[in-house]
Coordinates of C-alpha atoms and ligand atoms in Angstrom, one line a residue:
M1 CA 101.0 110.6 99.4
R2 CA 102.6 107.3 99.7
N3 CA 103.9 105.4 96.7
D4 CA 101.3 102.8 97.5
D5 CA 99.0 105.1 95.6
S6 CA 100.9 104.8 92.4
P7 CA 99.7 102.4 89.6
P8 CA 100.3 98.7 90.3
R9 CA 104.0 97.8 90.1
P10 CA 104.9 95.5 87.2
E11 CA 106.9 93.3 89.6
A12 CA 103.7 92.8 91.6
A13 CA 101.7 92.0 88.5
A14 CA 104.4 89.6 87.3
S15 CA 104.3 87.6 90.5
A16 CA 100.5 87.2 90.4
G17 CA 99.4 84.2 88.5
P18 CA 96.7 84.3 85.8
D19 CA 93.3 84.0 87.3
H20 CA 91.9 81.1 85.4
R21 CA 91.5 77.5 86.1
P22 CA 94.1 75.1 84.7
W23 CA 93.2 73.3 81.5
F24 CA 93.0 69.9 83.1
T25 CA 90.3 71.1 85.5
R26 CA 88.1 72.2 82.7
R27 CA 88.8 69.0 80.7
S28 CA 87.9 66.8 83.7
T29 CA 84.6 68.6 84.0
L30 CA 84.0 68.0 80.3
V31 CA 84.8 64.3 80.7
I32 CA 82.4 63.9 83.6
A33 CA 79.6 65.7 81.8
V34 CA 80.0 63.6 78.6
A35 CA 80.3 60.4 80.6
A36 CA 77.0 61.1 82.4
L37 CA 75.0 61.7 79.2
A38 CA 76.5 59.2 76.8
P39 CA 76.2 55.4 76.6
T40 CA 78.9 53.6 78.5
A41 CA 80.8 52.6 75.3
L42 CA 80.7 56.1 73.9
A43 CA 81.7 57.6 77.2
G44 CA 84.7 55.3 77.3
W45 CA 85.7 56.4 73.7
V46 CA 85.4 60.0 74.5
L47 CA 87.4 59.6 77.7
T48 CA 90.1 57.9 75.8
Q49 CA 90.3 60.6 73.2
V50 CA 90.3 63.4 75.8
L51 CA 92.9 61.8 77.9
T52 CA 95.1 60.9 74.9
G53 CA 94.9 64.4 73.6
A54 CA 95.6 66.0 77.0
G55 CA 98.3 63.6 78.2
P56 CA 101.8 64.8 79.0
D57 CA 103.1 63.0 75.8
A58 CA 100.8 64.9 73.5
R59 CA 102.7 66.8 70.8
D60 CA 100.0 69.2 69.7
A61 CA 100.2 72.6 71.3
K62 CA 98.0 73.1 74.4
P63 CA 97.3 76.9 74.4
A64 CA 96.3 77.0 78.0
A65 CA 99.2 74.9 79.1
A66 CA 101.6 76.8 76.9
S67 CA 100.5 80.1 78.6
N68 CA 101.8 78.8 81.8
A69 CA 105.2 77.8 80.3
A70 CA 108.2 80.0 79.9
P71 CA 108.4 81.6 76.4
A72 CA 111.6 79.8 75.7
T73 CA 109.9 76.4 76.3
S74 CA 106.9 77.1 74.1
A75 CA 109.1 78.4 71.3
A76 CA 111.2 75.3 71.3
S77 CA 110.6 72.7 68.7
P78 CA 107.9 70.2 69.9
A79 CA 109.9 67.4 68.2
S80 CA 112.9 67.9 70.5
P81 CA 111.6 68.5 74.0
A82 CA 114.8 67.1 75.5
A83 CA 117.1 69.6 73.7
P84 CA 119.2 71.6 76.2
A85 CA 117.8 75.0 76.9
A86 CA 119.7 77.9 75.2
P87 CA 121.6 80.1 77.7
A88 CA 119.2 82.6 79.2
K89 CA 119.4 85.8 77.3
G90 CA 117.1 88.2 79.0
P91 CA 116.8 91.9 79.3
L92 CA 119.6 92.1 81.8
T93 CA 122.1 90.3 79.5
G94 CA 125.1 92.5 78.7
R95 CA 123.8 95.5 80.7
T96 CA 126.0 97.7 82.8
V97 CA 125.1 99.5 86.0
V98 CA 127.2 102.1 87.7
I99 CA 126.8 102.7 91.4
D100 CA 128.3 105.9 92.8
P101 CA 128.9 105.8 96.6
G102 CA 128.5 109.4 97.6
H103 CA 131.5 111.2 99.2
N104 CA 134.6 109.5 100.6
T105 CA 135.5 109.0 104.3
G106 CA 138.9 110.6 103.4
N107 CA 137.3 113.8 102.2
F108 CA 137.4 115.2 105.8
D109 CA 141.2 115.1 105.7
H110 CA 141.5 116.5 102.2
T111 CA 139.5 119.7 102.3
D112 CA 141.9 121.5 100.0
E113 CA 141.7 118.9 97.3
I114 CA 137.9 118.5 97.4
E115 CA 137.3 122.3 97.4
R116 CA 139.0 122.6 94.1
Q117 CA 136.5 124.0 91.5
V118 CA 135.5 121.7 88.6
D119 CA 133.4 122.6 85.6
I120 CA 130.0 121.0 85.6
G121 CA 129.0 122.6 82.3
T122 CA 126.5 125.0 83.7
N123 CA 128.9 126.5 86.3
L124 CA 131.8 125.7 88.5
K125 CA 131.4 123.7 91.7
E126 CA 133.5 122.0 94.4
C127 CA 135.2 118.8 93.3
D128 CA 133.4 116.9 96.1
T129 CA 132.1 117.4 99.6
T130 CA 132.6 115.7 103.0
G131 CA 129.0 114.6 103.3
T132 CA 127.2 114.5 106.6
T133 CA 127.3 112.3 109.7
T134 CA 124.8 111.1 112.2
N135 CA 124.9 112.9 115.6
S136 CA 127.0 109.9 116.9
G137 CA 129.5 110.3 114.1
Y138 CA 128.5 107.6 111.6
M139 CA 129.7 109.1 108.3
E140 CA 127.5 109.4 105.3
A141 CA 130.5 108.1 103.2
E142 CA 130.5 104.9 105.3
F143 CA 126.8 104.5 104.7
T144 CA 127.0 105.1 101.0
M145 CA 129.8 102.7 100.5
D146 CA 128.1 100.0 102.5
V147 CA 124.8 100.3 100.7
S148 CA 126.6 100.4 97.3
V149 CA 128.6 97.3 97.9
R150 CA 125.4 95.5 99.0
A151 CA 123.6 96.7 95.9
R152 CA 126.4 95.6 93.7
A153 CA 126.2 92.0 95.1
L154 CA 122.5 91.9 94.5
L155 CA 122.8 93.2 90.9
E156 CA 125.7 90.9 90.0
A157 CA 123.6 88.0 91.2
K158 CA 121.2 89.0 88.5
G159 CA 123.9 88.8 85.9
L160 CA 124.5 92.5 85.5
K161 CA 127.9 94.1 85.1
V162 CA 128.4 96.6 88.0
V163 CA 131.0 99.3 88.3
L164 CA 131.5 101.4 91.4
T165 CA 132.9 104.9 91.0
H166 CA 135.3 104.1 93.9
E167 CA 136.0 101.4 96.3
A168 CA 136.4 101.6 100.1
A169 CA 139.9 103.0 100.9
D170 CA 141.0 102.7 97.3
R171 CA 141.8 106.4 97.2
A172 CA 142.4 109.1 99.8
W173 CA 139.6 111.4 98.7
G174 CA 137.0 111.9 95.9
P175 CA 136.5 111.2 93.1
C176 CA 135.5 114.7 92.0
I177 CA 131.9 115.0 90.8
D178 CA 132.9 115.4 87.2
E179 CA 134.9 112.2 87.3
R180 CA 132.0 110.4 89.0
A181 CA 129.8 111.4 86.0
R182 CA 132.5 110.4 83.5
I183 CA 132.8 106.9 84.9
G184 CA 129.2 106.3 84.2
N185 CA 129.4 107.8 80.8
E186 CA 132.5 105.9 79.7
A187 CA 131.0 102.7 81.0
K188 CA 128.0 103.4 78.8
A189 CA 126.0 102.5 81.8
D190 CA 122.3 101.6 81.3
A191 CA 121.6 103.0 84.7
V192 CA 123.6 105.0 87.2
V193 CA 122.6 105.6 90.8
S194 CA 124.5 107.9 93.2
V195 CA 123.9 106.8 96.8
H196 CA 123.6 109.4 99.6
A197 CA 121.9 110.2 102.9
D198 CA 120.7 113.7 103.8
G199 CA 121.8 115.9 106.7
V200 CA 119.0 118.3 107.6
S201 CA 117.4 119.2 110.9
A202 CA 115.7 116.6 113.1
G203 CA 112.0 115.9 112.3
N204 CA 112.7 115.9 108.6
R205 CA 112.4 112.3 107.6
G206 CA 112.2 109.8 104.8
F207 CA 113.9 109.2 101.4
H208 CA 113.9 111.1 98.2
I209 CA 115.2 110.5 94.7
I210 CA 116.9 113.4 92.8
L211 CA 116.2 113.6 89.1
P212 CA 118.1 115.6 86.6
A213 CA 116.6 118.8 85.4
E214 CA 116.9 119.7 81.7
V215 CA 120.1 121.7 81.5
K216 CA 122.4 122.7 78.7
G217 CA 125.7 124.5 79.0
G218 CA 129.3 123.5 78.3
A219 CA 129.6 119.8 78.6
A220 CA 126.2 119.5 80.2
D221 CA 123.2 118.5 78.1
T222 CA 120.7 116.4 80.0
A223 CA 117.8 116.5 77.5
P224 CA 118.3 112.9 76.4
I225 CA 118.4 111.5 79.9
V226 CA 115.6 113.4 81.6
G227 CA 112.9 111.0 80.6
P228 CA 114.7 107.7 81.3
S229 CA 116.2 109.1 84.5
R230 CA 112.6 109.8 85.8
R231 CA 111.5 106.3 85.0
L232 CA 114.6 105.0 86.8
G233 CA 113.9 107.2 89.8
E234 CA 110.2 106.2 89.9
R235 CA 111.1 102.5 89.9
I236 CA 113.7 103.0 92.7
A237 CA 111.3 105.1 94.8
S238 CA 108.5 102.5 94.7
N239 CA 110.8 99.6 95.4
F240 CA 112.7 101.4 98.1
A241 CA 109.5 102.3 99.9
R242 CA 108.4 98.6 99.6
T243 CA 111.7 97.0 100.8
T244 CA 112.5 99.5 103.6
G245 CA 109.0 100.5 104.7
S246 CA 110.2 104.1 104.6
S247 CA 108.1 107.0 103.5
P248 CA 108.9 109.6 100.9
A249 CA 110.5 112.6 102.5
N250 CA 108.2 114.8 104.5
Y251 CA 110.2 118.0 103.9
L252 CA 110.5 118.2 100.1
G253 CA 109.0 116.7 97.0
S254 CA 105.4 117.2 98.1
G255 CA 105.3 113.6 99.4
T256 CA 106.3 112.1 96.0
G257 CA 109.8 111.1 97.0
L258 CA 110.9 112.8 93.8
V259 CA 112.8 116.0 93.4
I260 CA 114.3 117.7 90.3
R261 CA 117.6 119.6 90.6
D262 CA 119.8 121.5 88.2
D263 CA 122.8 122.1 90.4
L264 CA 124.4 118.7 90.7
G265 CA 127.4 118.1 88.6
G266 CA 127.0 114.3 88.8
L267 CA 123.6 114.7 87.1
N268 CA 124.3 117.6 84.8
L269 CA 127.4 115.9 83.2
S270 CA 125.8 112.5 82.8
T271 CA 125.0 111.2 79.4
Q272 CA 123.4 108.0 80.9
P273 CA 120.1 107.6 82.8
K274 CA 121.0 108.7 86.3
V275 CA 119.5 109.6 89.7
F276 CA 120.7 110.3 93.2
I277 CA 119.0 108.7 96.2
E278 CA 119.0 110.3 99.6
C279 CA 118.1 107.3 101.7
G280 CA 117.1 109.2 104.8
N281 CA 118.1 112.0 107.2
M282 CA 121.2 111.2 109.2
R283 CA 120.4 114.1 111.6
D284 CA 117.0 112.7 112.6
A285 CA 117.2 110.2 115.4
K286 CA 114.6 107.8 114.0
D287 CA 116.0 107.9 110.5
A288 CA 119.6 107.5 111.9
A289 CA 118.5 104.4 113.8
Q290 CA 117.6 102.9 110.4
L291 CA 120.6 104.2 108.5
T292 CA 123.0 102.7 111.1
S293 CA 121.4 99.3 111.0
P294 CA 123.1 96.7 108.7
E295 CA 119.7 94.9 108.3
W296 CA 118.0 98.1 107.2
R297 CA 120.9 98.9 104.8
Q298 CA 120.4 95.5 103.2
K299 CA 116.8 96.4 102.6
A300 CA 117.8 99.8 101.2
A301 CA 120.2 98.1 98.8
Q302 CA 117.5 95.6 97.8
G303 CA 115.1 98.5 97.0
I304 CA 117.7 100.2 94.9
A305 CA 118.7 97.0 93.1
D306 CA 115.1 96.0 92.5
G307 CA 114.3 99.5 91.1
I308 CA 117.3 99.2 88.7
V309 CA 116.3 95.7 87.6
G310 CA 112.7 96.8 87.0
F311 CA 113.9 99.8 85.0
L312 CA 116.0 97.5 82.8
G313 CA 113.0 95.3 82.2
G314 CA 114.3 92.3 84.3
Ligands
ZN1 ZN1 125.6 113.2 100.1

């Protein structure tokens, strides 16, 4: 099942204008009707009243016109239409997003360090993994950093504060998965997305979003984030499908593009709404052709960013 089958996306609804005629069209019809029936003098008087009342200088509220105006404008005092607009203070104001570029290109050279066991609450797990590569050697870690940097630019352009868990070449390996989770927690992130690409056998195609299962153990307690994380994941899934044209994975998730897992430290240790996205399968030639395309990666970043913005109500 494609995400096209899901309920209409709010962003689509928001872009569609109200399906009614503008107020001036209806008033013009009224004026013509009155003018045709009334004596010339009366028609002239009516015309004057209607036009005066409907003119751009009118101070009385025009409900139909107001419905087309931004809320800030209609809320402003009618007596001071020239007053400067207050700074935009929308749902994205003061919000923080953490983007976690999966793996690190240096992990291949630091296998001892990344194999160290860390506590993910429910059990111990390797600090980090190397990630996969395409058959031609393009690393998942290169892909995840590139998409994350692109997503950051898009989100910052919306006014959001964006934190990456690591920057390209700013560290030799890692961070470990517990530290990746901690960065989102300490930032009190309103949304966290860990960016990945899968490495399974050819023929398996498409993207999927990994949602946190409800787990409790040690430092792990995901009950508060299961609900919001699902909403975040659903937003990203629908937007990612739209911007990239990709289909939800054909090898798991029953075509929904959504999978729940209880074994990922980055999710188990998160106290903030968080999902992973596996953008495609690096080991499938058709998916790899997309994953290695800068143009496609920009579309991927756009889908992730749009999903986050939608989740935050922007
Ligand atoms: Zn990965």
